[in-house]
JSON list of C-alpha atoms and ligand atoms in Angstrom, two decimals:
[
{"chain": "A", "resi": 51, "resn": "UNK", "atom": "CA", "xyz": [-17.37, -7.31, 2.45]},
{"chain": "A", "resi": 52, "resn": "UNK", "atom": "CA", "xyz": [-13.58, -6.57, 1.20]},
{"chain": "A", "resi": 53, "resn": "UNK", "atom": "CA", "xyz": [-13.26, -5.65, -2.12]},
{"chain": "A", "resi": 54, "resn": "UNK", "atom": "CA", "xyz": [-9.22, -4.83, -2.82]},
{"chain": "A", "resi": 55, "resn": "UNK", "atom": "CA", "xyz": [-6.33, -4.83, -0.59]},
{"chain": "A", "resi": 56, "resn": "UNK", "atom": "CA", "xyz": [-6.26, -0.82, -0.32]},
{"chain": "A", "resi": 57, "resn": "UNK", "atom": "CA", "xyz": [-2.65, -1.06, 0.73]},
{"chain": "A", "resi": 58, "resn": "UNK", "atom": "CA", "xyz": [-0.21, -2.67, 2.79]},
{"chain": "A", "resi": 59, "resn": "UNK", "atom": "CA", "xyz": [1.63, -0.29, 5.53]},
{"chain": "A", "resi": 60, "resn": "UNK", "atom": "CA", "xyz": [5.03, -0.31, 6.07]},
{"chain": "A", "resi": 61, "resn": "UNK", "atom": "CA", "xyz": [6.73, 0.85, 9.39]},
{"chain": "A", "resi": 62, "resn": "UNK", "atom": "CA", "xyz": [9.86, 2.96, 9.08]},
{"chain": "A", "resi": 63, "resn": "UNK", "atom": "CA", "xyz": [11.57, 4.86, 10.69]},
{"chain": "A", "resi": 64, "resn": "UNK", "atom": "CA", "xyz": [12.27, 7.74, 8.17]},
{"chain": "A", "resi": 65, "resn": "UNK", "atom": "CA", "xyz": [9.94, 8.34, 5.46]},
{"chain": "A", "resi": 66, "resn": "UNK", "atom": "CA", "xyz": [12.90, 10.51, 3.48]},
{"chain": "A", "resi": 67, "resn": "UNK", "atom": "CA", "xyz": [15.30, 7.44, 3.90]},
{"chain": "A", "resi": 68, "resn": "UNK", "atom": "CA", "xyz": [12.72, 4.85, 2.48]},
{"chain": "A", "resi": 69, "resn": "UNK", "atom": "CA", "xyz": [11.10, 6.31, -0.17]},
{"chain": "A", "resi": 70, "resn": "UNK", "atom": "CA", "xyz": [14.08, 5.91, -3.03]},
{"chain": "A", "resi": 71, "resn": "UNK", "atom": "CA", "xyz": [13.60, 2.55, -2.52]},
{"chain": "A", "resi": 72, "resn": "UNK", "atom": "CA", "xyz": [10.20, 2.07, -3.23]},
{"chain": "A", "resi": 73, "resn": "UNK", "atom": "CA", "xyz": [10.00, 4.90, -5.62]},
{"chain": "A", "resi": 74, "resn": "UNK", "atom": "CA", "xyz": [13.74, 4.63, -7.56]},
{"chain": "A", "resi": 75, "resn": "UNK", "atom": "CA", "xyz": [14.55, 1.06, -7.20]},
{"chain": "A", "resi": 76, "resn": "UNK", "atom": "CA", "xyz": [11.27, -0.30, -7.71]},
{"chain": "A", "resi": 77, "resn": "UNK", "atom": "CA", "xyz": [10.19, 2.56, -9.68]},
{"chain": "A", "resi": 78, "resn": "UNK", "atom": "CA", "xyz": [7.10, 2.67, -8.38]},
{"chain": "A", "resi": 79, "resn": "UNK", "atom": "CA", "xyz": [4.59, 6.00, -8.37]},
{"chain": "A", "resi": 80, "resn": "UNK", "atom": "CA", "xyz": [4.87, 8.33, -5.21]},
{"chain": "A", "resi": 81, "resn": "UNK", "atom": "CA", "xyz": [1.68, 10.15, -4.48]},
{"chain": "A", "resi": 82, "resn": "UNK", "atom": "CA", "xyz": [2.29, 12.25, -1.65]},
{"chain": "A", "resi": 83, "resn": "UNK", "atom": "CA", "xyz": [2.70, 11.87, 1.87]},
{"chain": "A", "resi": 84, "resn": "UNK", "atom": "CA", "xyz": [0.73, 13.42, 4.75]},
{"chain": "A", "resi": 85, "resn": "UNK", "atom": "CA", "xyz": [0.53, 13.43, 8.35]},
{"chain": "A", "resi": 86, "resn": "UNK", "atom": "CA", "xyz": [-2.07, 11.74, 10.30]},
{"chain": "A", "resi": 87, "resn": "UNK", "atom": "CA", "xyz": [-2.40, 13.66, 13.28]},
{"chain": "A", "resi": 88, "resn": "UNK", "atom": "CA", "xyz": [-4.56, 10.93, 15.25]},
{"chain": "A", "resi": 89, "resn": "UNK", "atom": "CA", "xyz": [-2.80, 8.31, 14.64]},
{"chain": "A", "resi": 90, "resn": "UNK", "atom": "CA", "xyz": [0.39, 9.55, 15.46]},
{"chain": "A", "resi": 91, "resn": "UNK", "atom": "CA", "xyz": [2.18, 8.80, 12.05]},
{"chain": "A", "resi": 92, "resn": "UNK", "atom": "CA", "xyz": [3.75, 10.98, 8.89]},
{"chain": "A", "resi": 93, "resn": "UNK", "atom": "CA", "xyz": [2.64, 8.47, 5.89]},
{"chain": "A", "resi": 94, "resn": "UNK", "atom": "CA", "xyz": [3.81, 8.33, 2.11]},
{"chain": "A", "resi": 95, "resn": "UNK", "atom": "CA", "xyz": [2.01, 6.40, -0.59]},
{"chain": "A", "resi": 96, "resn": "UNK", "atom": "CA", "xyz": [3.52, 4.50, -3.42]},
{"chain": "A", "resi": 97, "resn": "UNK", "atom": "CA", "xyz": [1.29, 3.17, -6.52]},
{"chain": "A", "resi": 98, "resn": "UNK", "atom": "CA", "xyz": [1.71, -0.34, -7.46]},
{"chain": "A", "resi": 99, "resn": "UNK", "atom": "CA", "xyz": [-1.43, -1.30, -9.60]},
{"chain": "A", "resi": 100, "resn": "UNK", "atom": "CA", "xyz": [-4.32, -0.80, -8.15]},
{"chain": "A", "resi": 101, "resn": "UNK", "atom": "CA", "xyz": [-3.27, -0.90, -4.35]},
{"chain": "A", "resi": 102, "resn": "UNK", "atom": "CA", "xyz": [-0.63, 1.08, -2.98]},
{"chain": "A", "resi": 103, "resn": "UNK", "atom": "CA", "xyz": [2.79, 0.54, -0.28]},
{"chain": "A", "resi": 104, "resn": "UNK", "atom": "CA", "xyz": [1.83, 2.99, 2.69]},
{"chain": "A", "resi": 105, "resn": "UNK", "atom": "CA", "xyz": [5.17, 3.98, 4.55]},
{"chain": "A", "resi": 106, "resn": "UNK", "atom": "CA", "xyz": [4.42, 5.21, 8.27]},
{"chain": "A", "resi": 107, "resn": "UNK", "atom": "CA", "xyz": [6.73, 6.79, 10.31]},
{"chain": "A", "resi": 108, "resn": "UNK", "atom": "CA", "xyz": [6.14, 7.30, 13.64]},
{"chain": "A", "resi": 109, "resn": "UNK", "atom": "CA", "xyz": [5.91, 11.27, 15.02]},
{"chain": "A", "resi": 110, "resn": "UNK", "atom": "CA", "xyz": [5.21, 10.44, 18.44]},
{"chain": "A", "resi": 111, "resn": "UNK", "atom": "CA", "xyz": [7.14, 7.93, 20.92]},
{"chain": "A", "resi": 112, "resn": "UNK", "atom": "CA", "xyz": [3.37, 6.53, 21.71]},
{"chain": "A", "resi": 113, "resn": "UNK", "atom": "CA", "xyz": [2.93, 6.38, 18.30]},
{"chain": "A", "resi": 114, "resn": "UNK", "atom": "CA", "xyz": [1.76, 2.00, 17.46]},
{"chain": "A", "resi": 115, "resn": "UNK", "atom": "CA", "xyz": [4.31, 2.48, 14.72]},
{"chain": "A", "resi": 116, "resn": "UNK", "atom": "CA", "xyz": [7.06, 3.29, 17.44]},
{"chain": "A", "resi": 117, "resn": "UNK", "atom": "CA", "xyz": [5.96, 1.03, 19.53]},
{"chain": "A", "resi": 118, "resn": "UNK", "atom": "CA", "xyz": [6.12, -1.51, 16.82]},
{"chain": "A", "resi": 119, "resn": "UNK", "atom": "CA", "xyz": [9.25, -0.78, 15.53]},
{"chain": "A", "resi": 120, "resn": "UNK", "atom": "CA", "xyz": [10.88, -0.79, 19.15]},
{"chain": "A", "resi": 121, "resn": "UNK", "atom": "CA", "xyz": [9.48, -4.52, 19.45]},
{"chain": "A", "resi": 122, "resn": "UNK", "atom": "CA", "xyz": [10.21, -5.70, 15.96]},
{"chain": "A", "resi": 123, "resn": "UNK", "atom": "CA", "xyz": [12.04, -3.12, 13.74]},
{"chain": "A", "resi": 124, "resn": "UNK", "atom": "CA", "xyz": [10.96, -1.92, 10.23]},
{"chain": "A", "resi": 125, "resn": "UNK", "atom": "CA", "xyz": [8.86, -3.88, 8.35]},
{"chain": "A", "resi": 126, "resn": "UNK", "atom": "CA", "xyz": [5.47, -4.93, 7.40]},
{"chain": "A", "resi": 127, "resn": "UNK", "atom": "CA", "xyz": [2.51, -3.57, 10.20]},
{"chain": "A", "resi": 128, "resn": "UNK", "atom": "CA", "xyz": [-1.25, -4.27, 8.84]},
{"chain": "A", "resi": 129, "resn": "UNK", "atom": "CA", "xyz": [-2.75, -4.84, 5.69]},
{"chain": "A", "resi": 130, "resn": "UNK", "atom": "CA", "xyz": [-5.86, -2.62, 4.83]},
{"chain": "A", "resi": 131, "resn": "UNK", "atom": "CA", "xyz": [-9.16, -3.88, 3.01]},
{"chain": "A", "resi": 132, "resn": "UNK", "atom": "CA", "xyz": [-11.34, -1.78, 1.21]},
{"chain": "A", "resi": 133, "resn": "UNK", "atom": "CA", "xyz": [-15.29, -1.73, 2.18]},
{"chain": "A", "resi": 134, "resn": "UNK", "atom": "CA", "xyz": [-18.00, 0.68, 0.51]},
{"chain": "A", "resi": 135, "resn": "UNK", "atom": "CA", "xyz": [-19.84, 0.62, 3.68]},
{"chain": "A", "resi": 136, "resn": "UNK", "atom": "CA", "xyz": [-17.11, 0.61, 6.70]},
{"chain": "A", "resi": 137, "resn": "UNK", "atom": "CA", "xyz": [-20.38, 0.65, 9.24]},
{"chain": "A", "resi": 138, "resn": "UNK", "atom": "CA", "xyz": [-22.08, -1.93, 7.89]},
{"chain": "A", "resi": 139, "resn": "UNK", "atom": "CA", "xyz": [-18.70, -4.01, 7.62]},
{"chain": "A", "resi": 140, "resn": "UNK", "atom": "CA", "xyz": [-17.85, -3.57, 11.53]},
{"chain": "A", "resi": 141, "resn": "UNK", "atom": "CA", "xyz": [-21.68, -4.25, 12.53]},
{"chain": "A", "resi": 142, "resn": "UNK", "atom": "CA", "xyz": [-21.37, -7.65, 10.75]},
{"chain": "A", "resi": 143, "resn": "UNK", "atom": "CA", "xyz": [-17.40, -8.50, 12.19]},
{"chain": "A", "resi": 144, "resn": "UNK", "atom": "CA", "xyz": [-19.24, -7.07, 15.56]},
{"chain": "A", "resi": 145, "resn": "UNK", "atom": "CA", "xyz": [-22.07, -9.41, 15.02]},
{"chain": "A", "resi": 146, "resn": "UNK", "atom": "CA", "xyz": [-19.79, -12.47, 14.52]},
{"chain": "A", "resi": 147, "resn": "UNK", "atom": "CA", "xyz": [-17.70, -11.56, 17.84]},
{"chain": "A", "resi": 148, "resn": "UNK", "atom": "CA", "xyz": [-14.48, -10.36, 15.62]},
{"chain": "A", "resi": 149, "resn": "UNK", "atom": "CA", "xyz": [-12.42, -8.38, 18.25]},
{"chain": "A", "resi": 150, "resn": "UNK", "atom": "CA", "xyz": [-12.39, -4.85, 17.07]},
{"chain": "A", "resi": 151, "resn": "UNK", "atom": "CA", "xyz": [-10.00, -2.37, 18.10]},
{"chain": "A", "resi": 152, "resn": "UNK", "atom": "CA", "xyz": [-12.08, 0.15, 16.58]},
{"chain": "A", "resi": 153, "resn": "UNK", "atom": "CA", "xyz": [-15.92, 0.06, 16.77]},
{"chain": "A", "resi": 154, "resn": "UNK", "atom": "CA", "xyz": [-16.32, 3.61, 15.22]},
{"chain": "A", "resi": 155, "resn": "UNK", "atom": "CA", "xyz": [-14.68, 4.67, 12.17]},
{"chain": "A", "resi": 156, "resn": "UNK", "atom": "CA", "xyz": [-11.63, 6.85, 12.52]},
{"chain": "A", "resi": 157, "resn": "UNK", "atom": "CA", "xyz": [-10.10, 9.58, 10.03]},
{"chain": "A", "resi": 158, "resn": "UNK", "atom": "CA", "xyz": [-7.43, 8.26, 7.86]},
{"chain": "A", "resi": 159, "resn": "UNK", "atom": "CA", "xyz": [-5.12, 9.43, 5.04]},
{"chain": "A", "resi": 160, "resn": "UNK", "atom": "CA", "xyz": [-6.46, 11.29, 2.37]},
{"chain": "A", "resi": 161, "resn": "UNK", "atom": "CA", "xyz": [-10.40, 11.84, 3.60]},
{"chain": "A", "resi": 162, "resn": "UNK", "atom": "CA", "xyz": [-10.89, 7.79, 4.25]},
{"chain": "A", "resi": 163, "resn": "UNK", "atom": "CA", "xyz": [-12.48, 6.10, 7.54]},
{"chain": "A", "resi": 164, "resn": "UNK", "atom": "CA", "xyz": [-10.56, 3.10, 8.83]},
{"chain": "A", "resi": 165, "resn": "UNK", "atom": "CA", "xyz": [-11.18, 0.90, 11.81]},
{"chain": "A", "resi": 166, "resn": "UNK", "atom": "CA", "xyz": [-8.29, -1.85, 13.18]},
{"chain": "A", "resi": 167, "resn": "UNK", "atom": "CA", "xyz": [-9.39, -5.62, 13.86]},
{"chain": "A", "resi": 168, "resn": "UNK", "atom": "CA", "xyz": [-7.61, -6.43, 16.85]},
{"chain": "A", "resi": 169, "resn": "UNK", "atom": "CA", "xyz": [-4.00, -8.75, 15.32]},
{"chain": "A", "resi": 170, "resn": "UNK", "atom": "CA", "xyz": [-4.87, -11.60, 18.31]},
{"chain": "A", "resi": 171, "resn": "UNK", "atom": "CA", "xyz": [-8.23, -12.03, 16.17]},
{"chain": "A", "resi": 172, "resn": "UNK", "atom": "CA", "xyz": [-6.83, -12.39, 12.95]},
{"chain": "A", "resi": 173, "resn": "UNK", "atom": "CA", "xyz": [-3.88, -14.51, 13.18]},
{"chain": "A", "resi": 174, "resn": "UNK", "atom": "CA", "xyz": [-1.66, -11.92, 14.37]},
{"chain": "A", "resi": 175, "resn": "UNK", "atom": "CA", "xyz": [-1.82, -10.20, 11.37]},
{"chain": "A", "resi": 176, "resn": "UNK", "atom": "CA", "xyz": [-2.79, -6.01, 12.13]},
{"chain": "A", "resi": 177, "resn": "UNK", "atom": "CA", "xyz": [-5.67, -5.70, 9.81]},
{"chain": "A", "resi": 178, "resn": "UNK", "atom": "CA", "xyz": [-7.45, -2.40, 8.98]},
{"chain": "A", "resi": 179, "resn": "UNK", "atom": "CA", "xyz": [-10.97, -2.01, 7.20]},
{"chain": "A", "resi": 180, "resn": "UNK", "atom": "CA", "xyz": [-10.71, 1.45, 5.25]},
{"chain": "A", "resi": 181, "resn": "UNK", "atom": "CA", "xyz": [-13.71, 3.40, 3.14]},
{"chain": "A", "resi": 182, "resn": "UNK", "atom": "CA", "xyz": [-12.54, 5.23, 0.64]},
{"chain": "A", "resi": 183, "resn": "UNK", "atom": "CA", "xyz": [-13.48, 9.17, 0.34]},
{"chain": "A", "resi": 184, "resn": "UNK", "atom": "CA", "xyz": [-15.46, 8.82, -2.20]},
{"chain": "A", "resi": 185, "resn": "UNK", "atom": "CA", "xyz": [-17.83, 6.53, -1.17]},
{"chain": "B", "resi": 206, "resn": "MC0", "atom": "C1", "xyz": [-2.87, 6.42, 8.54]},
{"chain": "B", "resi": 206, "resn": "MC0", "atom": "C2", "xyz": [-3.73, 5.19, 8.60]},
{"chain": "B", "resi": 206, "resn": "MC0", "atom": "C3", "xyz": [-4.29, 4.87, 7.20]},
{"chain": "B", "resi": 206, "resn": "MC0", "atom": "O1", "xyz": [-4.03, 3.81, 6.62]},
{"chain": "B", "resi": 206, "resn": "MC0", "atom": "O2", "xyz": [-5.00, 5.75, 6.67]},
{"chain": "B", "resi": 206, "resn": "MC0", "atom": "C4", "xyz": [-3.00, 4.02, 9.24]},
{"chain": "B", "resi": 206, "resn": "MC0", "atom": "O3", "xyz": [-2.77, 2.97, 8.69]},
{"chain": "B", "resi": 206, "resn": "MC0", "atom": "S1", "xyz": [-2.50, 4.32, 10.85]},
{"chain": "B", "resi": 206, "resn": "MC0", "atom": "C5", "xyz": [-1.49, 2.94, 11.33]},
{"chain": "B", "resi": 206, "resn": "MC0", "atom": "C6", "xyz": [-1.07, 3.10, 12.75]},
{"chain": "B", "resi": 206, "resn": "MC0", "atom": "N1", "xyz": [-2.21, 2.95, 13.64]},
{"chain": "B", "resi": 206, "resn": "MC0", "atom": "C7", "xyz": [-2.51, 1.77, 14.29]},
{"chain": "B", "resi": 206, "resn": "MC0", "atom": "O4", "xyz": [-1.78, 0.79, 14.18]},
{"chain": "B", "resi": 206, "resn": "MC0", "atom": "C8", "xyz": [-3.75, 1.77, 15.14]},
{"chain": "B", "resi": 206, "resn": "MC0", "atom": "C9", "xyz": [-4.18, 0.41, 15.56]},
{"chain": "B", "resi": 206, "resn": "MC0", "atom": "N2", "xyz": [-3.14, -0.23, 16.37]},
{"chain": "B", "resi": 206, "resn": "MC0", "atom": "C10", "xyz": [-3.25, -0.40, 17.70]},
{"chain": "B", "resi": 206, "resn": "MC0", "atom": "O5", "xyz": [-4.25, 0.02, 18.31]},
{"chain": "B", "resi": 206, "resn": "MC0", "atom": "C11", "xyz": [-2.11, -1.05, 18.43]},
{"chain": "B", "resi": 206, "resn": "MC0", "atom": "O6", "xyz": [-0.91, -0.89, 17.68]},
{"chain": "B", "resi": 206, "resn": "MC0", "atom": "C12", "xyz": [-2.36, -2.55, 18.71]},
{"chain": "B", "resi": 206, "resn": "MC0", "atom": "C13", "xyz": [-2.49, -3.38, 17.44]},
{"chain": "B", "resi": 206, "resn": "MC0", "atom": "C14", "xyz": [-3.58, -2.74, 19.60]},
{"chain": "B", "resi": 206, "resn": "MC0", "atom": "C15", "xyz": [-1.13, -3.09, 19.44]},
{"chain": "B", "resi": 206, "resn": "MC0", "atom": "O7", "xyz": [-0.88, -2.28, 20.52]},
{"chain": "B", "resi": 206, "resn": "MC0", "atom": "P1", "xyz": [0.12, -2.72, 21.66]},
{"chain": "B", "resi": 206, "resn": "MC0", "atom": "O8", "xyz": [1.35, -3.27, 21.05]},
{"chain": "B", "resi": 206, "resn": "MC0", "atom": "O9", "xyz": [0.24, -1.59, 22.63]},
{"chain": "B", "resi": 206, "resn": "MC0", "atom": "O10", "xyz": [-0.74, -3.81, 22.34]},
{"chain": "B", "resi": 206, "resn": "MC0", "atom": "P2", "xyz": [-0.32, -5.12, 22.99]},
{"chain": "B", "resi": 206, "resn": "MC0", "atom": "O11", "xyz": [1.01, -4.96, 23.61]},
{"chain": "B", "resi": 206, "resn": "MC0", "atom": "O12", "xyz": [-1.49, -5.47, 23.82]},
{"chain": "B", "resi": 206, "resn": "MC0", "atom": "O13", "xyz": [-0.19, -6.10, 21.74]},
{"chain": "B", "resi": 206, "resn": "MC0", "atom": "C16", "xyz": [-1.10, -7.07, 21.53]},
{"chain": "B", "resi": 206, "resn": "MC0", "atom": "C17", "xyz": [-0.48, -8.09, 20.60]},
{"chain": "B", "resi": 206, "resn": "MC0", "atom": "O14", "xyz": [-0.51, -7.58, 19.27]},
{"chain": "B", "resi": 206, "resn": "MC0", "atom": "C18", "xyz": [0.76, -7.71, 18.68]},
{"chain": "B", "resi": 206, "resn": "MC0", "atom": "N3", "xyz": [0.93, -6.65, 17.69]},
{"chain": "B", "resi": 206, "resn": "MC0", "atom": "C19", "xyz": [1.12, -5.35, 17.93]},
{"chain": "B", "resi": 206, "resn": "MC0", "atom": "N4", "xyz": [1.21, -4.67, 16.78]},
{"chain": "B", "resi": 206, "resn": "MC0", "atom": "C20", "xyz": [1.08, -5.59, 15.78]},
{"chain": "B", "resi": 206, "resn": "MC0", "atom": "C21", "xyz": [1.09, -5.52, 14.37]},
{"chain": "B", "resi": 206, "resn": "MC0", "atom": "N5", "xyz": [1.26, -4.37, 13.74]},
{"chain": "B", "resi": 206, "resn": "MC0", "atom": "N6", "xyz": [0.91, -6.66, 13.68]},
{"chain": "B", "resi": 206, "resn": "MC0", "atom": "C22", "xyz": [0.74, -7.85, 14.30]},
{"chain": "B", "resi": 206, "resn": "MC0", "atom": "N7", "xyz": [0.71, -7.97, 15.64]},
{"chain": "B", "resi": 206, "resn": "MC0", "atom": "C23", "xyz": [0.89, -6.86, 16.37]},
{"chain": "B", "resi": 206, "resn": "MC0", "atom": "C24", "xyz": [1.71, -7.61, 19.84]},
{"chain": "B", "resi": 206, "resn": "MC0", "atom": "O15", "xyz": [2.94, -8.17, 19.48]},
{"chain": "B", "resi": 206, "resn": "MC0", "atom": "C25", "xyz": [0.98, -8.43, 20.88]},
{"chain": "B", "resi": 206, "resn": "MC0", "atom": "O16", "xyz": [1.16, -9.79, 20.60]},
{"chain": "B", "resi": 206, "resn": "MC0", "atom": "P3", "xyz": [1.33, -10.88, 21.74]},
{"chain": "B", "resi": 206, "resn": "MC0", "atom": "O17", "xyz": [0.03, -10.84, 22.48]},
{"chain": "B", "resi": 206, "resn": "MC0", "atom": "O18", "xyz": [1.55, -12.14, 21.01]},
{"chain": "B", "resi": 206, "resn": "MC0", "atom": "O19", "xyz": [2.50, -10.40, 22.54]},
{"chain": "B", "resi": 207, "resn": "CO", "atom": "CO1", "xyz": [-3.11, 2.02, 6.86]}
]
């Protein structure tokens, strides 16, 4: 079912006073950054191989990435999986009783679907299944 780790998000909470780090210290590729109205975050993606670090900054104080970062400060939110077929990936987690936070694919950055497994079924770790565009 998972294929690569897409990318690991990162909460902040600027996106202008976290990417030198990434990008100058670590010298890693920035690709852009975008804002994800939906999900209530500005994020900025950094290369690194074949996955990428995904910054989020919250734009709204209901934002999960406020939220977050009220209960535990910056640092590391989900990880994200990449699926060819998100449907067919949440009908099997749904068939084996994995507690979804999303049972219908959402719009993420850059033209991909995503849907969250719920962090109290997966060890407490925020996991996200994500399609990319092209598929
Ligand atoms: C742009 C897009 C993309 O990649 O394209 C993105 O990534 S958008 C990335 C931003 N969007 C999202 O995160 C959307 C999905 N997230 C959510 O729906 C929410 O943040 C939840 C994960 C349901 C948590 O919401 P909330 O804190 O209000 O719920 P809650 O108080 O019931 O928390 C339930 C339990 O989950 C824990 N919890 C909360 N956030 C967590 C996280 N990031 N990682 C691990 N555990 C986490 C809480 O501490 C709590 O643990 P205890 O029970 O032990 O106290
Ligand atoms: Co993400």
């Amino acid at each position: 079912m998972t294929k690569k780790i897409n990318h690991i998000g990162i909460a902040v909470k600027s996106l202008e006073a976290s990417i030198p780090f990434y990008r100058d210290t670590l010298g890693m590729a920035y690709e852009g950054s975008e804002e994800v109205a939906e999900q209530k975050v500005k994020v900025a993606f950094l290369a690194v191989g074949e996955s990428r670090i995904e910054l989020l900054e919250p734009t709204a104080e209901d934002s999960p990435v406020a939220k977050f970062i009220e209960k535990n400060g910056e640092g590391i939110h989900h990880i994200a999986y990449q699926v060819d077929d998100i449907e067919t990936a949440l009908a099997e987690l749904q068939q084996q009783e994995v507690r979804l936070i999303d049972k219908v694919p959402r719009r993420g950055a850059h033209g991909t679907r995503i849907a969250f497994l719920h962090p109290r079924a997966t060890g407490g770790v925020l996991t996200e299944l994500c399609q990319a565009a092209d598929h």
